[in-house]
DNA sequence: GAACGTAACACTAACGGTTAGCCTTTTGAA
DNA sequence: TTCAAAAGGCTAACCGTTAGTGTTACGTTC
């Protein structure tokens, strides 16, 4: 069973990108609610069913890169060098994510998200998934009790969201991770 | 502008309750996804449009009491006696809410929620609204910086969700509020 | 390199939640 | 009694989403 490394994969990725680009363009031009799925599919020149075979829902078109989020967070835990303290590793990753959201390329999209209730709602559900994934990684690392790990995961993902909304993301991150560090210290009995 | 204290209000509340009861019965009998809105409306003997004038979405039928949640949490802050420490007041309220969810009457509903993805997702969005409301109350109480207040609000609402999911809600609450207390101490410079 | 299995995509039609438009009845107040 | 507004009802539609069914193009295998 050789992994399908070839043209097929490239074509699939290209189609996905074409759809995401079309959606991004239309949503930013005219607003999320004002653009229908059938319109996005037409603009990308694919069938509606094809669109839904690449994205599970309309909202997901806006969060096309979200798969990388959970991955980066969990890898910050599983792939860290031994003796590396946990919370600073998480903080580094969250900081990078927040910075990415403020980049010139991504900022308009996040403004769209912040001003569209349906997208805010979808993002809240996404955060729960990300927190669950991170919690699994943390409990796997035997870093603390199950409850403490779940709490650390949830608080970390929240910190990302709160910092993104804050006036001064950098300062907010300082404050948030000071709180998280204290919370973790109060819970984690022993850790490298 | 006399407030409408009378039969009209009672009838409205009765209709709302009738709808919520019908929905609860049908959902518990046959599962959330297997029951359509038109069916709930028929069971409650109202029009579909009437149903949607009482509840903003199908999912909201399951969380009929959610309005009380945010209210109780914010009142734990705004209506507390002077010199009452903040975090323990929040903890008492969260503890009561968690206990209520485990009661014989409410437990089946929360089991339904936990096993239905659409409801879990809706609840995540609801938590964000509750956290926002609580954060507003906290910043109004000048209890700390804006970021610290938002973080405390978010963490508190998360603690409710985490404790509800935990094997031992009581023990989980002990652990969670020890973490929150530490986080708050690390952030709040001065407070009564 | 010819045949085959399958992944990707297209098309149609429908389902289910949600809303707009408009009308009737009930209620509280002047 | 009269009247404005609230509550509810009916119809029809919109829109996201999916099932069902076929077709094409790719990768594999003989």
PDB file of N, CA and C in Angstrom, chain B residues 3-68:
ATOM      1  N   UNK B   3     -45.225  48.547  33.054  1.00  0.00           N
ATOM      2  CA  UNK B   3     -44.694  47.226  32.665  1.00  0.00           C
ATOM      3  C   UNK B   3     -45.839  46.218  32.563  1.00  0.00           C
ATOM      4  N   UNK B   4     -45.792  45.379  31.566  1.00  0.00           N
ATOM      5  CA  UNK B   4     -46.908  44.469  31.285  1.00  0.00           C
ATOM      6  C   UNK B   4     -46.969  43.323  32.281  1.00  0.00           C
ATOM      7  N   UNK B   5     -47.487  43.626  33.476  1.00  0.00           N
ATOM      8  CA  UNK B   5     -47.606  42.584  34.504  1.00  0.00           C
ATOM      9  C   UNK B   5     -48.992  42.009  34.437  1.00  0.00           C
ATOM     10  N   UNK B   6     -49.161  40.902  33.743  1.00  0.00           N
ATOM     11  CA  UNK B   6     -50.518  40.394  33.696  1.00  0.00           C
ATOM     12  C   UNK B   6     -50.637  39.075  32.989  1.00  0.00           C
ATOM     13  N   UNK B   7     -51.803  38.863  32.495  1.00  0.00           N
ATOM     14  CA  UNK B   7     -52.112  37.590  31.872  1.00  0.00           C
ATOM     15  C   UNK B   7     -51.248  37.344  30.651  1.00  0.00           C
ATOM     16  N   UNK B   8     -51.005  38.411  29.895  1.00  0.00           N
ATOM     17  CA  UNK B   8     -50.237  38.244  28.665  1.00  0.00           C
ATOM     18  C   UNK B   8     -48.885  37.608  28.952  1.00  0.00           C
ATOM     19  N   UNK B   9     -48.229  38.133  29.968  1.00  0.00           N
ATOM     20  CA  UNK B   9     -46.911  37.593  30.319  1.00  0.00           C
ATOM     21  C   UNK B   9     -47.006  36.126  30.725  1.00  0.00           C
ATOM     22  N   UNK B  10     -48.043  35.820  31.514  1.00  0.00           N
ATOM     23  CA  UNK B  10     -48.189  34.436  31.971  1.00  0.00           C
ATOM     24  C   UNK B  10     -48.443  33.503  30.803  1.00  0.00           C
ATOM     25  N   UNK B  11     -49.287  33.934  29.887  1.00  0.00           N
ATOM     26  CA  UNK B  11     -49.580  33.088  28.728  1.00  0.00           C
ATOM     27  C   UNK B  11     -48.332  32.848  27.896  1.00  0.00           C
ATOM     28  N   UNK B  12     -47.562  33.905  27.731  1.00  0.00           N
ATOM     29  CA  UNK B  12     -46.330  33.767  26.950  1.00  0.00           C
ATOM     30  C   UNK B  12     -45.403  32.756  27.600  1.00  0.00           C
ATOM     31  N   UNK B  13     -45.220  32.901  28.910  1.00  0.00           N
ATOM     32  CA  UNK B  13     -44.346  31.967  29.626  1.00  0.00           C
ATOM     33  C   UNK B  13     -44.880  30.546  29.520  1.00  0.00           C
ATOM     34  N   UNK B  14     -46.220  30.404  29.574  1.00  0.00           N
ATOM     35  CA  UNK B  14     -46.808  29.067  29.504  1.00  0.00           C
ATOM     36  C   UNK B  14     -46.523  28.438  28.145  1.00  0.00           C
ATOM     37  N   UNK B  15     -46.683  29.227  27.080  1.00  0.00           N
ATOM     38  CA  UNK B  15     -46.392  28.719  25.743  1.00  0.00           C
ATOM     39  C   UNK B  15     -44.942  28.275  25.646  1.00  0.00           C
ATOM     40  N   UNK B  16     -44.059  29.118  26.130  1.00  0.00           N
ATOM     41  CA  UNK B  16     -42.641  28.781  26.100  1.00  0.00           C
ATOM     42  C   UNK B  16     -42.369  27.462  26.818  1.00  0.00           C
ATOM     43  N   UNK B  17     -42.988  27.325  27.968  1.00  0.00           N
ATOM     44  CA  UNK B  17     -42.780  26.113  28.762  1.00  0.00           C
ATOM     45  C   UNK B  17     -43.344  24.888  28.037  1.00  0.00           C
ATOM     46  N   UNK B  18     -44.492  25.075  27.422  1.00  0.00           N
ATOM     47  CA  UNK B  18     -45.128  23.976  26.699  1.00  0.00           C
ATOM     48  C   UNK B  18     -44.205  23.493  25.585  1.00  0.00           C
ATOM     49  N   UNK B  19     -43.597  24.445  24.887  1.00  0.00           N
ATOM     50  CA  UNK B  19     -42.681  24.077  23.800  1.00  0.00           C
ATOM     51  C   UNK B  19     -41.465  23.353  24.359  1.00  0.00           C
ATOM     52  N   UNK B  20     -40.881  23.909  25.402  1.00  0.00           N
ATOM     53  CA  UNK B  20     -39.680  23.302  25.980  1.00  0.00           C
ATOM     54  C   UNK B  20     -39.966  21.889  26.476  1.00  0.00           C
ATOM     55  N   UNK B  21     -41.124  21.701  27.103  1.00  0.00           N
ATOM     56  CA  UNK B  21     -41.474  20.369  27.606  1.00  0.00           C
ATOM     57  C   UNK B  21     -41.638  19.368  26.464  1.00  0.00           C
ATOM     58  N   UNK B  22     -42.361  19.799  25.424  1.00  0.00           N
ATOM     59  CA  UNK B  22     -42.562  18.907  24.283  1.00  0.00           C
ATOM     60  C   UNK B  22     -41.209  18.519  23.687  1.00  0.00           C
ATOM     61  N   UNK B  23     -40.336  19.490  23.518  1.00  0.00           N
ATOM     62  CA  UNK B  23     -39.028  19.220  22.930  1.00  0.00           C
ATOM     63  C   UNK B  23     -38.247  18.243  23.798  1.00  0.00           C
ATOM     64  N   UNK B  24     -38.215  18.523  25.088  1.00  0.00           N
ATOM     65  CA  UNK B  24     -37.490  17.665  26.017  1.00  0.00           C
ATOM     66  C   UNK B  24     -37.985  16.222  25.935  1.00  0.00           C
ATOM     67  N   UNK B  25     -39.293  16.064  25.935  1.00  0.00           N
ATOM     68  CA  UNK B  25     -39.868  14.722  25.883  1.00  0.00           C
ATOM     69  C   UNK B  25     -39.457  14.010  24.597  1.00  0.00           C
ATOM     70  N   UNK B  26     -39.657  14.670  23.477  1.00  0.00           N
ATOM     71  CA  UNK B  26     -39.354  14.023  22.195  1.00  0.00           C
ATOM     72  C   UNK B  26     -37.859  13.730  22.060  1.00  0.00           C
ATOM     73  N   UNK B  27     -37.029  14.686  22.431  1.00  0.00           N
ATOM     74  CA  UNK B  27     -35.585  14.488  22.288  1.00  0.00           C
ATOM     75  C   UNK B  27     -35.115  13.317  23.138  1.00  0.00           C
ATOM     76  N   UNK B  28     -35.598  13.244  24.371  1.00  0.00           N
ATOM     77  CA  UNK B  28     -35.162  12.161  25.247  1.00  0.00           C
ATOM     78  C   UNK B  28     -35.694  10.811  24.772  1.00  0.00           C
ATOM     79  N   UNK B  29     -36.874  10.827  24.187  1.00  0.00           N
ATOM     80  CA  UNK B  29     -37.449   9.568  23.721  1.00  0.00           C
ATOM     81  C   UNK B  29     -36.710   9.019  22.515  1.00  0.00           C
ATOM     82  N   UNK B  30     -36.423   9.893  21.544  1.00  0.00           N
ATOM     83  CA  UNK B  30     -35.973   9.381  20.256  1.00  0.00           C
ATOM     84  C   UNK B  30     -34.653   9.954  19.802  1.00  0.00           C
ATOM     85  N   UNK B  31     -34.049  10.843  20.574  1.00  0.00           N
ATOM     86  CA  UNK B  31     -32.758  11.408  20.170  1.00  0.00           C
ATOM     87  C   UNK B  31     -32.922  12.745  19.468  1.00  0.00           C
ATOM     88  N   UNK B  32     -31.930  13.606  19.662  1.00  0.00           N
ATOM     89  CA  UNK B  32     -32.031  14.984  19.174  1.00  0.00           C
ATOM     90  C   UNK B  32     -32.130  15.071  17.651  1.00  0.00           C
ATOM     91  N   UNK B  33     -31.280  14.334  16.980  1.00  0.00           N
ATOM     92  CA  UNK B  33     -31.237  14.432  15.511  1.00  0.00           C
ATOM     93  C   UNK B  33     -32.470  13.817  14.861  1.00  0.00           C
ATOM     94  N   UNK B  34     -33.099  12.905  15.567  1.00  0.00           N
ATOM     95  CA  UNK B  34     -34.218  12.169  14.961  1.00  0.00           C
ATOM     96  C   UNK B  34     -35.537  12.919  15.063  1.00  0.00           C
ATOM     97  N   UNK B  35     -35.543  14.046  15.722  1.00  0.00           N
ATOM     98  CA  UNK B  35     -36.780  14.804  15.887  1.00  0.00           C
ATOM     99  C   UNK B  35     -36.653  16.136  15.159  1.00  0.00           C
ATOM    100  N   UNK B  36     -37.609  16.423  14.298  1.00  0.00           N
ATOM    101  CA  UNK B  36     -37.576  17.667  13.529  1.00  0.00           C
ATOM    102  C   UNK B  36     -38.310  18.784  14.230  1.00  0.00           C
ATOM    103  N   UNK B  37     -37.994  20.002  13.813  1.00  0.00           N
ATOM    104  CA  UNK B  37     -38.642  21.177  14.396  1.00  0.00           C
ATOM    105  C   UNK B  37     -40.149  21.149  14.189  1.00  0.00           C
ATOM    106  N   UNK B  38     -40.564  20.754  12.992  1.00  0.00           N
ATOM    107  CA  UNK B  38     -42.000  20.720  12.700  1.00  0.00           C
ATOM    108  C   UNK B  38     -42.723  19.756  13.639  1.00  0.00           C
ATOM    109  N   UNK B  39     -42.011  18.706  14.008  1.00  0.00           N
ATOM    110  CA  UNK B  39     -42.582  17.722  14.913  1.00  0.00           C
ATOM    111  C   UNK B  39     -42.725  18.292  16.328  1.00  0.00           C
ATOM    112  N   UNK B  40     -41.700  18.982  16.778  1.00  0.00           N
ATOM    113  CA  UNK B  40     -41.771  19.596  18.102  1.00  0.00           C
ATOM    114  C   UNK B  40     -42.925  20.588  18.154  1.00  0.00           C
ATOM    115  N   UNK B  41     -43.030  21.388  17.102  1.00  0.00           N
ATOM    116  CA  UNK B  41     -44.104  22.382  17.070  1.00  0.00           C
ATOM    117  C   UNK B  41     -45.467  21.697  17.118  1.00  0.00           C
ATOM    118  N   UNK B  42     -45.607  20.618  16.367  1.00  0.00           N
ATOM    119  CA  UNK B  42     -46.886  19.906  16.365  1.00  0.00           C
ATOM    120  C   UNK B  42     -47.189  19.347  17.742  1.00  0.00           C
ATOM    121  N   UNK B  43     -46.181  18.745  18.380  1.00  0.00           N
ATOM    122  CA  UNK B  43     -46.385  18.170  19.707  1.00  0.00           C
ATOM    123  C   UNK B  43     -46.793  19.242  20.718  1.00  0.00           C
ATOM    124  N   UNK B  44     -46.212  20.421  20.588  1.00  0.00           N
ATOM    125  CA  UNK B  44     -46.563  21.513  21.506  1.00  0.00           C
ATOM    126  C   UNK B  44     -47.811  22.250  21.038  1.00  0.00           C
ATOM    127  N   UNK B  45     -48.313  21.878  19.873  1.00  0.00           N
ATOM    128  CA  UNK B  45     -49.516  22.487  19.306  1.00  0.00           C
ATOM    129  C   UNK B  45     -49.351  23.990  19.097  1.00  0.00           C
ATOM    130  N   UNK B  46     -48.211  24.354  18.496  1.00  0.00           N
ATOM    131  CA  UNK B  46     -47.991  25.751  18.097  1.00  0.00           C
ATOM    132  C   UNK B  46     -47.430  25.747  16.671  1.00  0.00           C
ATOM    133  N   UNK B  47     -47.411  26.918  16.062  1.00  0.00           N
ATOM    134  CA  UNK B  47     -46.826  27.031  14.729  1.00  0.00           C
ATOM    135  C   UNK B  47     -45.310  27.071  14.821  1.00  0.00           C
ATOM    136  N   UNK B  48     -44.659  26.675  13.734  1.00  0.00           N
ATOM    137  CA  UNK B  48     -43.200  26.696  13.725  1.00  0.00           C
ATOM    138  C   UNK B  48     -42.679  28.104  13.995  1.00  0.00           C
ATOM    139  N   UNK B  49     -43.343  29.089  13.427  1.00  0.00           N
ATOM    140  CA  UNK B  49     -42.875  30.470  13.629  1.00  0.00           C
ATOM    141  C   UNK B  49     -43.005  30.887  15.090  1.00  0.00           C
ATOM    142  N   UNK B  50     -44.022  30.382  15.749  1.00  0.00           N
ATOM    143  CA  UNK B  50     -44.165  30.687  17.174  1.00  0.00           C
ATOM    144  C   UNK B  50     -43.001  30.087  17.955  1.00  0.00           C
ATOM    145  N   UNK B  51     -42.674  28.843  17.626  1.00  0.00           N
ATOM    146  CA  UNK B  51     -41.528  28.210  18.284  1.00  0.00           C
ATOM    147  C   UNK B  51     -40.284  29.083  18.158  1.00  0.00           C
ATOM    148  N   UNK B  52     -40.046  29.586  16.962  1.00  0.00           N
ATOM    149  CA  UNK B  52     -38.827  30.380  16.753  1.00  0.00           C
ATOM    150  C   UNK B  52     -38.945  31.783  17.311  1.00  0.00           C
ATOM    151  N   UNK B  53     -40.134  32.186  17.707  1.00  0.00           N
ATOM    152  CA  UNK B  53     -40.226  33.483  18.373  1.00  0.00           C
ATOM    153  C   UNK B  53     -39.916  33.331  19.865  1.00  0.00           C
ATOM    154  N   UNK B  54     -39.875  32.099  20.353  1.00  0.00           N
ATOM    155  CA  UNK B  54     -39.526  31.862  21.757  1.00  0.00           C
ATOM    156  C   UNK B  54     -38.095  31.369  21.903  1.00  0.00           C
ATOM    157  N   UNK B  55     -37.589  30.674  20.886  1.00  0.00           N
ATOM    158  CA  UNK B  55     -36.234  30.127  20.955  1.00  0.00           C
ATOM    159  C   UNK B  55     -35.496  30.477  19.669  1.00  0.00           C
ATOM    160  N   UNK B  56     -34.256  30.916  19.796  1.00  0.00           N
ATOM    161  CA  UNK B  56     -33.555  31.397  18.607  1.00  0.00           C
ATOM    162  C   UNK B  56     -33.068  30.281  17.691  1.00  0.00           C
ATOM    163  N   UNK B  57     -33.051  29.052  18.152  1.00  0.00           N
ATOM    164  CA  UNK B  57     -32.557  27.961  17.314  1.00  0.00           C
ATOM    165  C   UNK B  57     -33.008  26.647  17.921  1.00  0.00           C
ATOM    166  N   UNK B  58     -32.933  25.595  17.137  1.00  0.00           N
ATOM    167  CA  UNK B  58     -33.339  24.285  17.620  1.00  0.00           C
ATOM    168  C   UNK B  58     -32.543  23.895  18.864  1.00  0.00           C
ATOM    169  N   UNK B  59     -31.245  24.148  18.841  1.00  0.00           N
ATOM    170  CA  UNK B  59     -30.413  23.761  19.979  1.00  0.00           C
ATOM    171  C   UNK B  59     -30.857  24.439  21.265  1.00  0.00           C
ATOM    172  N   UNK B  60     -31.362  25.660  21.128  1.00  0.00           N
ATOM    173  CA  UNK B  60     -31.746  26.414  22.314  1.00  0.00           C
ATOM    174  C   UNK B  60     -32.889  25.741  23.074  1.00  0.00           C
ATOM    175  N   UNK B  61     -33.640  24.871  22.397  1.00  0.00           N
ATOM    176  CA  UNK B  61     -34.726  24.159  23.082  1.00  0.00           C
ATOM    177  C   UNK B  61     -34.171  23.324  24.227  1.00  0.00           C
ATOM    178  N   UNK B  62     -32.955  22.835  24.059  1.00  0.00           N
ATOM    179  CA  UNK B  62     -32.359  21.961  25.067  1.00  0.00           C
ATOM    180  C   UNK B  62     -31.798  22.778  26.232  1.00  0.00           C
ATOM    181  N   UNK B  63     -31.417  24.017  25.947  1.00  0.00           N
ATOM    182  CA  UNK B  63     -30.803  24.859  26.978  1.00  0.00           C
ATOM    183  C   UNK B  63     -31.793  25.927  27.434  1.00  0.00           C
ATOM    184  N   UNK B  64     -33.028  25.500  27.679  1.00  0.00           N
ATOM    185  CA  UNK B  64     -34.080  26.475  27.964  1.00  0.00           C
ATOM    186  C   UNK B  64     -33.763  27.310  29.201  1.00  0.00           C
ATOM    187  N   UNK B  65     -33.003  26.742  30.131  1.00  0.00           N
ATOM    188  CA  UNK B  65     -32.753  27.475  31.383  1.00  0.00           C
ATOM    189  C   UNK B  65     -31.465  28.278  31.350  1.00  0.00           C
ATOM    190  N   UNK B  66     -30.845  28.341  30.194  1.00  0.00           N
ATOM    191  CA  UNK B  66     -29.508  28.930  30.149  1.00  0.00           C
ATOM    192  C   UNK B  66     -29.495  30.394  30.544  1.00  0.00           C
ATOM    193  N   UNK B  67     -30.616  31.092  30.404  1.00  0.00           N
ATOM    194  CA  UNK B  67     -30.621  32.504  30.768  1.00  0.00           C
ATOM    195  C   UNK B  67     -30.249  32.678  32.230  1.00  0.00           C
ATOM    196  N   UNK B  68     -30.704  31.753  33.086  1.00  0.00           N
ATOM    197  CA  UNK B  68     -30.393  31.842  34.494  1.00  0.00           C
ATOM    198  C   UNK B  68     -28.919  31.681  34.803  1.00  0.00           C
TER     199      UNK B  68
END
